[in-house]
mmCIF file with all atom_site columns, N, CA and C in Angstrom:
data_model
loop_
_atom_site.group_PDB
_atom_site.id
_atom_site.type_symbol
_atom_site.label_atom_id
_atom_site.label_alt_id
_atom_site.label_comp_id
_atom_site.label_asym_id
_atom_site.label_entity_id
_atom_site.label_seq_id
_atom_site.pdbx_PDB_ins_code
_atom_site.Cartn_x
_atom_site.Cartn_y
_atom_site.Cartn_z
_atom_site.occupancy
_atom_site.B_iso_or_equiv
_atom_site.pdbx_formal_charge
_atom_site.auth_seq_id
_atom_site.auth_comp_id
_atom_site.auth_asym_id
_atom_site.auth_atom_id
_atom_site.pdbx_PDB_model_num
ATOM 1   N N  . MET A 1 1  ? 3.953   17.381  -10.178 1.00 93.00 ? 1  MET A N  1
ATOM 2   C CA . MET A 1 1  ? 3.103   16.240  -10.356 1.00 93.00 ? 1  MET A CA 1
ATOM 3   C C  . MET A 1 1  ? 3.485   15.178  -9.313  1.00 93.00 ? 1  MET A C  1
ATOM 4   N N  . PRO A 1 2  ? 2.537   14.726  -8.485  1.00 92.00 ? 2  PRO A N  1
ATOM 5   C CA . PRO A 1 2  ? 2.832   13.697  -7.490  1.00 92.00 ? 2  PRO A CA 1
ATOM 6   C C  . PRO A 1 2  ? 3.156   12.352  -8.151  1.00 92.00 ? 2  PRO A C  1
ATOM 7   N N  . LYS A 1 3  ? 4.043   11.621  -7.502  1.00 96.00 ? 3  LYS A N  1
ATOM 8   C CA . LYS A 1 3  ? 4.382   10.273  -7.960  1.00 96.00 ? 3  LYS A CA 1
ATOM 9   C C  . LYS A 1 3  ? 3.677   9.276   -7.048  1.00 96.00 ? 3  LYS A C  1
ATOM 10  N N  . VAL A 1 4  ? 2.972   8.318   -7.653  1.00 96.00 ? 4  VAL A N  1
ATOM 11  C CA . VAL A 1 4  ? 2.169   7.355   -6.907  1.00 96.00 ? 4  VAL A CA 1
ATOM 12  C C  . VAL A 1 4  ? 2.623   5.940   -7.239  1.00 96.00 ? 4  VAL A C  1
ATOM 13  N N  . LEU A 1 5  ? 2.857   5.145   -6.211  1.00 96.00 ? 5  LEU A N  1
ATOM 14  C CA . LEU A 1 5  ? 3.093   3.713   -6.393  1.00 96.00 ? 5  LEU A CA 1
ATOM 15  C C  . LEU A 1 5  ? 1.747   3.037   -6.214  1.00 96.00 ? 5  LEU A C  1
ATOM 16  N N  . THR A 1 6  ? 1.253   2.412   -7.257  1.00 95.00 ? 6  THR A N  1
ATOM 17  C CA . THR A 1 6  ? -0.049  1.755   -7.216  1.00 95.00 ? 6  THR A CA 1
ATOM 18  C C  . THR A 1 6  ? 0.138   0.250   -7.244  1.00 95.00 ? 6  THR A C  1
ATOM 19  N N  . VAL A 1 7  ? -0.499  -0.434  -6.303  1.00 96.00 ? 7  VAL A N  1
ATOM 20  C CA . VAL A 1 7  ? -0.406  -1.886  -6.208  1.00 96.00 ? 7  VAL A CA 1
ATOM 21  C C  . VAL A 1 7  ? -1.808  -2.465  -6.057  1.00 96.00 ? 7  VAL A C  1
ATOM 22  N N  . SER A 1 8  ? -1.995  -3.677  -6.595  1.00 92.00 ? 8  SER A N  1
ATOM 23  C CA . SER A 1 8  ? -3.285  -4.351  -6.420  1.00 92.00 ? 8  SER A CA 1
ATOM 24  C C  . SER A 1 8  ? -3.148  -5.835  -6.720  1.00 92.00 ? 8  SER A C  1
ATOM 25  N N  . ASP A 1 9  ? -4.005  -6.604  -6.095  1.00 91.00 ? 9  ASP A N  1
ATOM 26  C CA . ASP A 1 9  ? -4.241  -8.020  -6.368  1.00 91.00 ? 9  ASP A CA 1
ATOM 27  C C  . ASP A 1 9  ? -3.076  -8.978  -6.126  1.00 91.00 ? 9  ASP A C  1
ATOM 28  N N  . GLU A 1 10 ? -1.884  -8.675  -6.577  1.00 93.00 ? 10 GLU A N  1
ATOM 29  C CA . GLU A 1 10 ? -0.764  -9.601  -6.435  1.00 93.00 ? 10 GLU A CA 1
ATOM 30  C C  . GLU A 1 10 ? 0.438   -8.901  -5.805  1.00 93.00 ? 10 GLU A C  1
ATOM 31  N N  . VAL A 1 11 ? 1.076   -9.610  -4.882  1.00 95.00 ? 11 VAL A N  1
ATOM 32  C CA . VAL A 1 11 ? 2.279   -9.092  -4.236  1.00 95.00 ? 11 VAL A CA 1
ATOM 33  C C  . VAL A 1 11 ? 3.432   -9.107  -5.238  1.00 95.00 ? 11 VAL A C  1
ATOM 34  N N  . VAL A 1 12 ? 4.132   -7.999  -5.331  1.00 95.00 ? 12 VAL A N  1
ATOM 35  C CA . VAL A 1 12 ? 5.342   -7.909  -6.140  1.00 95.00 ? 12 VAL A CA 1
ATOM 36  C C  . VAL A 1 12 ? 6.508   -8.124  -5.181  1.00 95.00 ? 12 VAL A C  1
ATOM 37  N N  . GLU A 1 13 ? 7.114   -9.295  -5.265  1.00 95.00 ? 13 GLU A N  1
ATOM 38  C CA . GLU A 1 13 ? 8.142   -9.687  -4.300  1.00 95.00 ? 13 GLU A CA 1
ATOM 39  C C  . GLU A 1 13 ? 9.297   -8.689  -4.219  1.00 95.00 ? 13 GLU A C  1
ATOM 40  N N  . SER A 1 14 ? 9.684   -8.092  -5.330  1.00 94.00 ? 14 SER A N  1
ATOM 41  C CA . SER A 1 14 ? 10.808  -7.146  -5.306  1.00 94.00 ? 14 SER A CA 1
ATOM 42  C C  . SER A 1 14 ? 10.471  -5.865  -4.534  1.00 94.00 ? 14 SER A C  1
ATOM 43  N N  . LEU A 1 15 ? 9.170   -5.579  -4.373  1.00 95.00 ? 15 LEU A N  1
ATOM 44  C CA . LEU A 1 15 ? 8.785   -4.419  -3.570  1.00 95.00 ? 15 LEU A CA 1
ATOM 45  C C  . LEU A 1 15 ? 8.785   -4.745  -2.086  1.00 95.00 ? 15 LEU A C  1
ATOM 46  N N  . TRP A 1 16 ? 8.744   -6.039  -1.742  1.00 95.00 ? 16 TRP A N  1
ATOM 47  C CA . TRP A 1 16 ? 8.707   -6.457  -0.341  1.00 95.00 ? 16 TRP A CA 1
ATOM 48  C C  . TRP A 1 16 ? 10.132  -6.709  0.159   1.00 95.00 ? 16 TRP A C  1
ATOM 49  N N  . THR A 1 17 ? 11.068  -5.888  -0.322  1.00 95.00 ? 17 THR A N  1
ATOM 50  C CA . THR A 1 17 ? 12.477  -5.937  0.080   1.00 95.00 ? 17 THR A CA 1
ATOM 51  C C  . THR A 1 17 ? 12.965  -4.507  0.225   1.00 95.00 ? 17 THR A C  1
ATOM 52  N N  . ASP A 1 18 ? 14.203  -4.366  0.634   1.00 93.00 ? 18 ASP A N  1
ATOM 53  C CA . ASP A 1 18 ? 14.786  -3.030  0.756   1.00 93.00 ? 18 ASP A CA 1
ATOM 54  C C  . ASP A 1 18 ? 14.882  -2.317  -0.593  1.00 93.00 ? 18 ASP A C  1
ATOM 55  N N  . GLN A 1 19 ? 14.755  -3.045  -1.689  1.00 93.00 ? 19 GLN A N  1
ATOM 56  C CA . GLN A 1 19 ? 14.815  -2.424  -3.019  1.00 93.00 ? 19 GLN A CA 1
ATOM 57  C C  . GLN A 1 19 ? 13.715  -1.393  -3.223  1.00 93.00 ? 19 GLN A C  1
ATOM 58  N N  . VAL A 1 20 ? 12.623  -1.519  -2.480  1.00 94.00 ? 20 VAL A N  1
ATOM 59  C CA . VAL A 1 20 ? 11.510  -0.585  -2.650  1.00 94.00 ? 20 VAL A CA 1
ATOM 60  C C  . VAL A 1 20 ? 11.940  0.843   -2.322  1.00 94.00 ? 20 VAL A C  1
ATOM 61  N N  . ARG A 1 21 ? 12.934  0.981   -1.465  1.00 94.00 ? 21 ARG A N  1
ATOM 62  C CA . ARG A 1 21 ? 13.378  2.326   -1.060  1.00 94.00 ? 21 ARG A CA 1
ATOM 63  C C  . ARG A 1 21 ? 13.992  3.128   -2.199  1.00 94.00 ? 21 ARG A C  1
ATOM 64  N N  . ARG A 1 22 ? 14.335  2.479   -3.294  1.00 93.00 ? 22 ARG A N  1
ATOM 65  C CA . ARG A 1 22 ? 14.908  3.215   -4.424  1.00 93.00 ? 22 ARG A CA 1
ATOM 66  C C  . ARG A 1 22 ? 13.833  3.971   -5.218  1.00 93.00 ? 22 ARG A C  1
ATOM 67  N N  . HIS A 1 23 ? 12.575  3.674   -4.931  1.00 92.00 ? 23 HIS A N  1
ATOM 68  C CA . HIS A 1 23 ? 11.469  4.372   -5.594  1.00 92.00 ? 23 HIS A CA 1
ATOM 69  C C  . HIS A 1 23 ? 11.162  5.668   -4.846  1.00 92.00 ? 23 HIS A C  1
ATOM 70  N N  . SER A 1 24 ? 11.105  6.736   -5.569  1.00 94.00 ? 24 SER A N  1
ATOM 71  C CA . SER A 1 24 ? 10.774  8.031   -4.990  1.00 94.00 ? 24 SER A CA 1
ATOM 72  C C  . SER A 1 24 ? 9.312   8.330   -5.301  1.00 94.00 ? 24 SER A C  1
ATOM 73  N N  . VAL A 1 25 ? 8.464   8.128   -4.300  1.00 96.00 ? 25 VAL A N  1
ATOM 74  C CA . VAL A 1 25 ? 7.032   8.344   -4.500  1.00 96.00 ? 25 VAL A CA 1
ATOM 75  C C  . VAL A 1 25 ? 6.483   9.238   -3.403  1.00 96.00 ? 25 VAL A C  1
ATOM 76  N N  . ASP A 1 26 ? 5.314   9.809   -3.660  1.00 96.00 ? 26 ASP A N  1
ATOM 77  C CA . ASP A 1 26 ? 4.650   10.660  -2.688  1.00 96.00 ? 26 ASP A CA 1
ATOM 78  C C  . ASP A 1 26 ? 3.518   9.941   -1.962  1.00 96.00 ? 26 ASP A C  1
ATOM 79  N N  . LEU A 1 27 ? 3.023   8.858   -2.554  1.00 95.00 ? 27 LEU A N  1
ATOM 80  C CA . LEU A 1 27 ? 1.853   8.168   -2.018  1.00 95.00 ? 27 LEU A CA 1
ATOM 81  C C  . LEU A 1 27 ? 1.850   6.722   -2.495  1.00 95.00 ? 27 LEU A C  1
ATOM 82  N N  . VAL A 1 28 ? 1.371   5.827   -1.646  1.00 95.00 ? 28 VAL A N  1
ATOM 83  C CA . VAL A 1 28 ? 1.126   4.440   -2.042  1.00 95.00 ? 28 VAL A CA 1
ATOM 84  C C  . VAL A 1 28 ? -0.386  4.290   -2.155  1.00 95.00 ? 28 VAL A C  1
ATOM 85  N N  . LEU A 1 29 ? -0.857  3.847   -3.311  1.00 94.00 ? 29 LEU A N  1
ATOM 86  C CA . LEU A 1 29 ? -2.285  3.613   -3.540  1.00 94.00 ? 29 LEU A CA 1
ATOM 87  C C  . LEU A 1 29 ? -2.484  2.121   -3.716  1.00 94.00 ? 29 LEU A C  1
ATOM 88  N N  . ALA A 1 30 ? -3.258  1.522   -2.820  1.00 93.00 ? 30 ALA A N  1
ATOM 89  C CA . ALA A 1 30 ? -3.508  0.083   -2.861  1.00 93.00 ? 30 ALA A CA 1
ATOM 90  C C  . ALA A 1 30 ? -4.942  -0.158  -3.297  1.00 93.00 ? 30 ALA A C  1
ATOM 91  N N  . ALA A 1 31 ? -5.086  -0.891  -4.385  1.00 89.00 ? 31 ALA A N  1
ATOM 92  C CA . ALA A 1 31 ? -6.410  -1.147  -4.944  1.00 89.00 ? 31 ALA A CA 1
ATOM 93  C C  . ALA A 1 31 ? -6.926  -2.531  -4.545  1.00 89.00 ? 31 ALA A C  1
ATOM 94  N N  . GLY A 1 32 ? -6.726  -2.887  -3.300  1.00 80.00 ? 32 GLY A N  1
ATOM 95  C CA . GLY A 1 32 ? -7.364  -4.051  -2.705  1.00 80.00 ? 32 GLY A CA 1
ATOM 96  C C  . GLY A 1 32 ? -6.729  -5.398  -2.946  1.00 80.00 ? 32 GLY A C  1
ATOM 97  N N  . ASP A 1 33 ? -7.212  -6.350  -2.147  1.00 86.00 ? 33 ASP A N  1
ATOM 98  C CA . ASP A 1 33 ? -6.865  -7.767  -2.251  1.00 86.00 ? 33 ASP A CA 1
ATOM 99  C C  . ASP A 1 33 ? -5.384  -8.056  -2.057  1.00 86.00 ? 33 ASP A C  1
ATOM 100 N N  . LEU A 1 34 ? -4.749  -7.318  -1.147  1.00 89.00 ? 34 LEU A N  1
ATOM 101 C CA . LEU A 1 34 ? -3.348  -7.544  -0.812  1.00 89.00 ? 34 LEU A CA 1
ATOM 102 C C  . LEU A 1 34 ? -3.222  -7.742  0.698   1.00 89.00 ? 34 LEU A C  1
ATOM 103 N N  . PRO A 1 35 ? -2.215  -8.491  1.135   1.00 89.00 ? 35 PRO A N  1
ATOM 104 C CA . PRO A 1 35 ? -2.008  -8.648  2.574   1.00 89.00 ? 35 PRO A CA 1
ATOM 105 C C  . PRO A 1 35 ? -1.720  -7.295  3.225   1.00 89.00 ? 35 PRO A C  1
ATOM 106 N N  . PHE A 1 36 ? -2.350  -7.064  4.363   1.00 85.00 ? 36 PHE A N  1
ATOM 107 C CA . PHE A 1 36 ? -2.176  -5.780  5.027   1.00 85.00 ? 36 PHE A CA 1
ATOM 108 C C  . PHE A 1 36 ? -0.745  -5.573  5.506   1.00 85.00 ? 36 PHE A C  1
ATOM 109 N N  . ASP A 1 37 ? -0.041  -6.647  5.857   1.00 90.00 ? 37 ASP A N  1
ATOM 110 C CA . ASP A 1 37 ? 1.346   -6.468  6.295   1.00 90.00 ? 37 ASP A CA 1
ATOM 111 C C  . ASP A 1 37 ? 2.238   -6.028  5.132   1.00 90.00 ? 37 ASP A C  1
ATOM 112 N N  . TYR A 1 38 ? 1.891   -6.414  3.912   1.00 94.00 ? 38 TYR A N  1
ATOM 113 C CA . TYR A 1 38 ? 2.601   -5.951  2.710   1.00 94.00 ? 38 TYR A CA 1
ATOM 114 C C  . TYR A 1 38 ? 2.412   -4.444  2.540   1.00 94.00 ? 38 TYR A C  1
ATOM 115 N N  . LEU A 1 39 ? 1.174   -3.989  2.677   1.00 92.00 ? 39 LEU A N  1
ATOM 116 C CA . LEU A 1 39 ? 0.877   -2.563  2.530   1.00 92.00 ? 39 LEU A CA 1
ATOM 117 C C  . LEU A 1 39 ? 1.541   -1.750  3.636   1.00 92.00 ? 39 LEU A C  1
ATOM 118 N N  . GLU A 1 40 ? 1.525   -2.302  4.850   1.00 92.00 ? 40 GLU A N  1
ATOM 119 C CA . GLU A 1 40 ? 2.179   -1.623  5.957   1.00 92.00 ? 40 GLU A CA 1
ATOM 120 C C  . GLU A 1 40 ? 3.682   -1.518  5.711   1.00 92.00 ? 40 GLU A C  1
ATOM 121 N N  . TYR A 1 41 ? 4.276   -2.570  5.162   1.00 95.00 ? 41 TYR A N  1
ATOM 122 C CA . TYR A 1 41 ? 5.702   -2.533  4.849   1.00 95.00 ? 41 TYR A CA 1
ATOM 123 C C  . TYR A 1 41 ? 6.003   -1.440  3.816   1.00 95.00 ? 41 TYR A C  1
ATOM 124 N N  . LEU A 1 42 ? 5.203   -1.385  2.750   1.00 95.00 ? 42 LEU A N  1
ATOM 125 C CA . LEU A 1 42 ? 5.428   -0.379  1.711   1.00 95.00 ? 42 LEU A CA 1
ATOM 126 C C  . LEU A 1 42 ? 5.353   1.032   2.280   1.00 95.00 ? 42 LEU A C  1
ATOM 127 N N  . ALA A 1 43 ? 4.311   1.305   3.058   1.00 94.00 ? 43 ALA A N  1
ATOM 128 C CA . ALA A 1 43 ? 4.142   2.641   3.632   1.00 94.00 ? 43 ALA A CA 1
ATOM 129 C C  . ALA A 1 43 ? 5.287   2.981   4.583   1.00 94.00 ? 43 ALA A C  1
ATOM 130 N N  . SER A 1 44 ? 5.697   2.005   5.385   1.00 94.00 ? 44 SER A N  1
ATOM 131 C CA . SER A 1 44 ? 6.783   2.243   6.346   1.00 94.00 ? 44 SER A CA 1
ATOM 132 C C  . SER A 1 44 ? 8.134   2.404   5.658   1.00 94.00 ? 44 SER A C  1
ATOM 133 N N  . ALA A 1 45 ? 8.431   1.518   4.726   1.00 96.00 ? 45 ALA A N  1
ATOM 134 C CA . ALA A 1 45 ? 9.722   1.559   4.039   1.00 96.00 ? 45 ALA A CA 1
ATOM 135 C C  . ALA A 1 45 ? 9.885   2.836   3.224   1.00 96.00 ? 45 ALA A C  1
ATOM 136 N N  . LEU A 1 46 ? 8.802   3.275   2.608   1.00 96.00 ? 46 LEU A N  1
ATOM 137 C CA . LEU A 1 46 ? 8.855   4.481   1.785   1.00 96.00 ? 46 LEU A CA 1
ATOM 138 C C  . LEU A 1 46 ? 8.607   5.754   2.597   1.00 96.00 ? 46 LEU A C  1
ATOM 139 N N  . GLU A 1 47 ? 8.150   5.566   3.845   1.00 94.00 ? 47 GLU A N  1
ATOM 140 C CA . GLU A 1 47 ? 7.803   6.694   4.708   1.00 94.00 ? 47 GLU A CA 1
ATOM 141 C C  . GLU A 1 47 ? 6.795   7.612   4.029   1.00 94.00 ? 47 GLU A C  1
ATOM 142 N N  . ARG A 1 48 ? 5.785   6.992   3.458   1.00 94.00 ? 48 ARG A N  1
ATOM 143 C CA . ARG A 1 48 ? 4.720   7.711   2.757   1.00 94.00 ? 48 ARG A CA 1
ATOM 144 C C  . ARG A 1 48 ? 3.364   7.150   3.174   1.00 94.00 ? 48 ARG A C  1
ATOM 145 N N  . PRO A 1 49 ? 2.310   7.955   3.047   1.00 92.00 ? 49 PRO A N  1
ATOM 146 C CA . PRO A 1 49 ? 0.978   7.445   3.382   1.00 92.00 ? 49 PRO A CA 1
ATOM 147 C C  . PRO A 1 49 ? 0.508   6.409   2.363   1.00 92.00 ? 49 PRO A C  1
ATOM 148 N N  . CYS A 1 50 ? -0.367  5.536   2.822   1.00 90.00 ? 50 CYS A N  1
ATOM 149 C CA . CYS A 1 50 ? -0.966  4.530   1.954   1.00 90.00 ? 50 CYS A CA 1
ATOM 150 C C  . CYS A 1 50 ? -2.474  4.699   1.995   1.00 90.00 ? 50 CYS A C  1
ATOM 151 N N  . VAL A 1 51 ? -3.077  4.850   0.839   1.00 88.00 ? 51 VAL A N  1
ATOM 152 C CA . VAL A 1 51 ? -4.525  4.931   0.723   1.00 88.00 ? 51 VAL A CA 1
ATOM 153 C C  . VAL A 1 51 ? -4.999  3.592   0.176   1.00 88.00 ? 51 VAL A C  1
ATOM 154 N N  . LEU A 1 52 ? -5.979  3.002   0.874   1.00 83.00 ? 52 LEU A N  1
ATOM 155 C CA . LEU A 1 52 ? -6.473  1.681   0.515   1.00 83.00 ? 52 LEU A CA 1
ATOM 156 C C  . LEU A 1 52 ? -7.885  1.763   -0.030  1.00 83.00 ? 52 LEU A C  1
ATOM 157 N N  . VAL A 1 53 ? -8.076  1.225   -1.206  1.00 81.00 ? 53 VAL A N  1
ATOM 158 C CA . VAL A 1 53 ? -9.406  1.012   -1.757  1.00 81.00 ? 53 VAL A CA 1
ATOM 159 C C  . VAL A 1 53 ? -9.677  -0.470  -1.545  1.00 81.00 ? 53 VAL A C  1
ATOM 160 N N  . PRO A 1 54 ? -10.561 -0.836  -0.594  1.00 76.00 ? 54 PRO A N  1
ATOM 161 C CA . PRO A 1 54 ? -10.764 -2.253  -0.285  1.00 76.00 ? 54 PRO A CA 1
ATOM 162 C C  . PRO A 1 54 ? -11.236 -3.051  -1.497  1.00 76.00 ? 54 PRO A C  1
ATOM 163 N N  . GLY A 1 55 ? -10.711 -4.266  -1.600  1.00 74.00 ? 55 GLY A N  1
ATOM 164 C CA . GLY A 1 55 ? -11.117 -5.173  -2.667  1.00 74.00 ? 55 GLY A CA 1
ATOM 165 C C  . GLY A 1 55 ? -12.185 -6.136  -2.182  1.00 74.00 ? 55 GLY A C  1
ATOM 166 N N  . ASN A 1 56 ? -12.695 -6.932  -3.075  1.00 72.00 ? 56 ASN A N  1
ATOM 167 C CA . ASN A 1 56 ? -13.767 -7.856  -2.715  1.00 72.00 ? 56 ASN A CA 1
ATOM 168 C C  . ASN A 1 56 ? -13.290 -9.003  -1.830  1.00 72.00 ? 56 ASN A C  1
ATOM 169 N N  . HIS A 1 57 ? -11.986 -9.202  -1.679  1.00 71.00 ? 57 HIS A N  1
ATOM 170 C CA . HIS A 1 57 ? -11.462 -10.243 -0.798  1.00 71.00 ? 57 HIS A CA 1
ATOM 171 C C  . HIS A 1 57 ? -10.911 -9.666  0.508   1.00 71.00 ? 57 HIS A C  1
ATOM 172 N N  . ASP A 1 58 ? -11.049 -8.377  0.721   1.00 67.00 ? 58 ASP A N  1
ATOM 173 C CA . ASP A 1 58 ? -10.589 -7.737  1.956   1.00 67.00 ? 58 ASP A CA 1
ATOM 174 C C  . ASP A 1 58 ? -11.712 -7.777  2.991   1.00 67.00 ? 58 ASP A C  1
ATOM 175 N N  . ALA A 1 59 ? -11.817 -8.903  3.684   1.00 65.00 ? 59 ALA A N  1
ATOM 176 C CA . ALA A 1 59 ? -12.932 -9.093  4.612   1.00 65.00 ? 59 ALA A CA 1
ATOM 177 C C  . ALA A 1 59 ? -12.760 -8.320  5.917   1.00 65.00 ? 59 ALA A C  1
ATOM 178 N N  . ASP A 1 60 ? -11.571 -8.256  6.464   1.00 66.00 ? 60 ASP A N  1
ATOM 179 C CA . ASP A 1 60 ? -11.357 -7.659  7.768   1.00 66.00 ? 60 ASP A CA 1
ATOM 180 C C  . ASP A 1 60 ? -10.542 -6.383  7.647   1.00 66.00 ? 60 ASP A C  1
ATOM 181 N N  . LEU A 1 61 ? -11.186 -5.254  7.858   1.00 64.00 ? 61 LEU A N  1
ATOM 182 C CA . LEU A 1 61 ? -10.482 -3.977  7.814   1.00 64.00 ? 61 LEU A CA 1
ATOM 183 C C  . LEU A 1 61 ? -10.202 -3.463  9.215   1.00 64.00 ? 61 LEU A C  1
ATOM 184 N N  . GLY A 1 62 ? -10.284 -4.363  10.215  1.00 65.00 ? 62 GLY A N  1
ATOM 185 C CA . GLY A 1 62 ? -9.949  -4.001  11.583  1.00 65.00 ? 62 GLY A CA 1
ATOM 186 C C  . GLY A 1 62 ? -8.502  -3.535  11.644  1.00 65.00 ? 62 GLY A C  1
ATOM 187 N N  . GLY A 1 63 ? -8.239  -2.527  12.430  1.00 63.00 ? 63 GLY A N  1
ATOM 188 C CA . GLY A 1 63 ? -6.883  -2.004  12.532  1.00 63.00 ? 63 GLY A CA 1
ATOM 189 C C  . GLY A 1 63 ? -6.636  -0.845  11.580  1.00 63.00 ? 63 GLY A C  1
ATOM 190 N N  . TYR A 1 64 ? -7.574  -0.611  10.692  1.00 66.00 ? 64 TYR A N  1
ATOM 191 C CA . TYR A 1 64 ? -7.465  0.526   9.780   1.00 66.00 ? 64 TYR A CA 1
ATOM 192 C C  . TYR A 1 64 ? -8.596  1.490   10.092  1.00 66.00 ? 64 TYR A C  1
ATOM 193 N N  . GLY A 1 65 ? -8.360  2.746   9.861   1.00 68.00 ? 65 GLY A N  1
ATOM 194 C CA . GLY A 1 65 ? -9.368  3.747   10.141  1.00 68.00 ? 65 GLY A CA 1
ATOM 195 C C  . GLY A 1 65 ? -10.011 4.258   8.866   1.00 68.00 ? 65 GLY A C  1
ATOM 196 N N  . ARG A 1 66 ? -11.193 4.815   9.025   1.00 69.00 ? 66 ARG A N  1
ATOM 197 C CA . ARG A 1 66 ? -11.893 5.371   7.876   1.00 69.00 ? 66 ARG A CA 1
ATOM 198 C C  . ARG A 1 66 ? -12.182 6.834   8.166   1.00 69.00 ? 66 ARG A C  1
ATOM 199 N N  . SER A 1 67 ? -11.854 7.672   7.212   1.00 69.00 ? 67 SER A N  1
ATOM 200 C CA . SER A 1 67 ? -12.086 9.095   7.350   1.00 69.00 ? 67 SER A CA 1
ATOM 201 C C  . SER A 1 67 ? -12.446 9.679   6.000   1.00 69.00 ? 67 SER A C  1
ATOM 202 N N  . ARG A 1 68 ? -13.538 10.377  5.948   1.00 64.00 ? 68 ARG A N  1
ATOM 203 C CA . ARG A 1 68 ? -14.001 11.021  4.703   1.00 64.00 ? 68 ARG A CA 1
ATOM 204 C C  . ARG A 1 68 ? -14.089 10.038  3.554   1.00 64.00 ? 68 ARG A C  1
ATOM 205 N N  . GLY A 1 69 ? -14.547 8.816   3.866   1.00 61.00 ? 69 GLY A N  1
ATOM 206 C CA . GLY A 1 69 ? -14.746 7.809   2.821   1.00 61.00 ? 69 GLY A CA 1
ATOM 207 C C  . GLY A 1 69 ? -13.498 7.065   2.406   1.00 61.00 ? 69 GLY A C  1
ATOM 208 N N  . MET A 1 70 ? -12.343 7.333   3.080   1.00 59.00 ? 70 MET A N  1
ATOM 209 C CA . MET A 1 70 ? -11.097 6.665   2.703   1.00 59.00 ? 70 MET A CA 1
ATOM 210 C C  . MET A 1 70 ? -10.570 5.858   3.883   1.00 59.00 ? 70 MET A C  1
ATOM 211 N N  . TRP A 1 71 ? -9.938  4.733   3.586   1.00 59.00 ? 71 TRP A N  1
ATOM 212 C CA . TRP A 1 71 ? -9.319  3.891   4.612   1.00 59.00 ? 71 TRP A CA 1
ATOM 213 C C  . TRP A 1 71 ? -7.839  4.237   4.701   1.00 59.00 ? 71 TRP A C  1
ATOM 214 N N  . PHE A 1 72 ? -7.298  4.238   5.911   1.00 61.00 ? 72 PHE A N  1
ATOM 215 C CA . PHE A 1 72 ? -5.868  4.510   6.084   1.00 61.00 ? 72 PHE A CA 1
ATOM 216 C C  . PHE A 1 72 ? -5.313  3.637   7.191   1.00 61.00 ? 72 PHE A C  1
#
């Protein structure tokens, strides 16, 4: 069973530190309305892919790619 770290709407400060590396996950799922640098940090720190479901406040998706209906 894959382990997924799911984040949305509010930044969890404890995840935006080296403490995030203690989580063993296979995927980061972001359900929108978060700073892109936060999501990039999570994906980089965990060395896992991040799938983004854009939120209603995510105006600029420049710098991210779309493939098969998903943003990465």
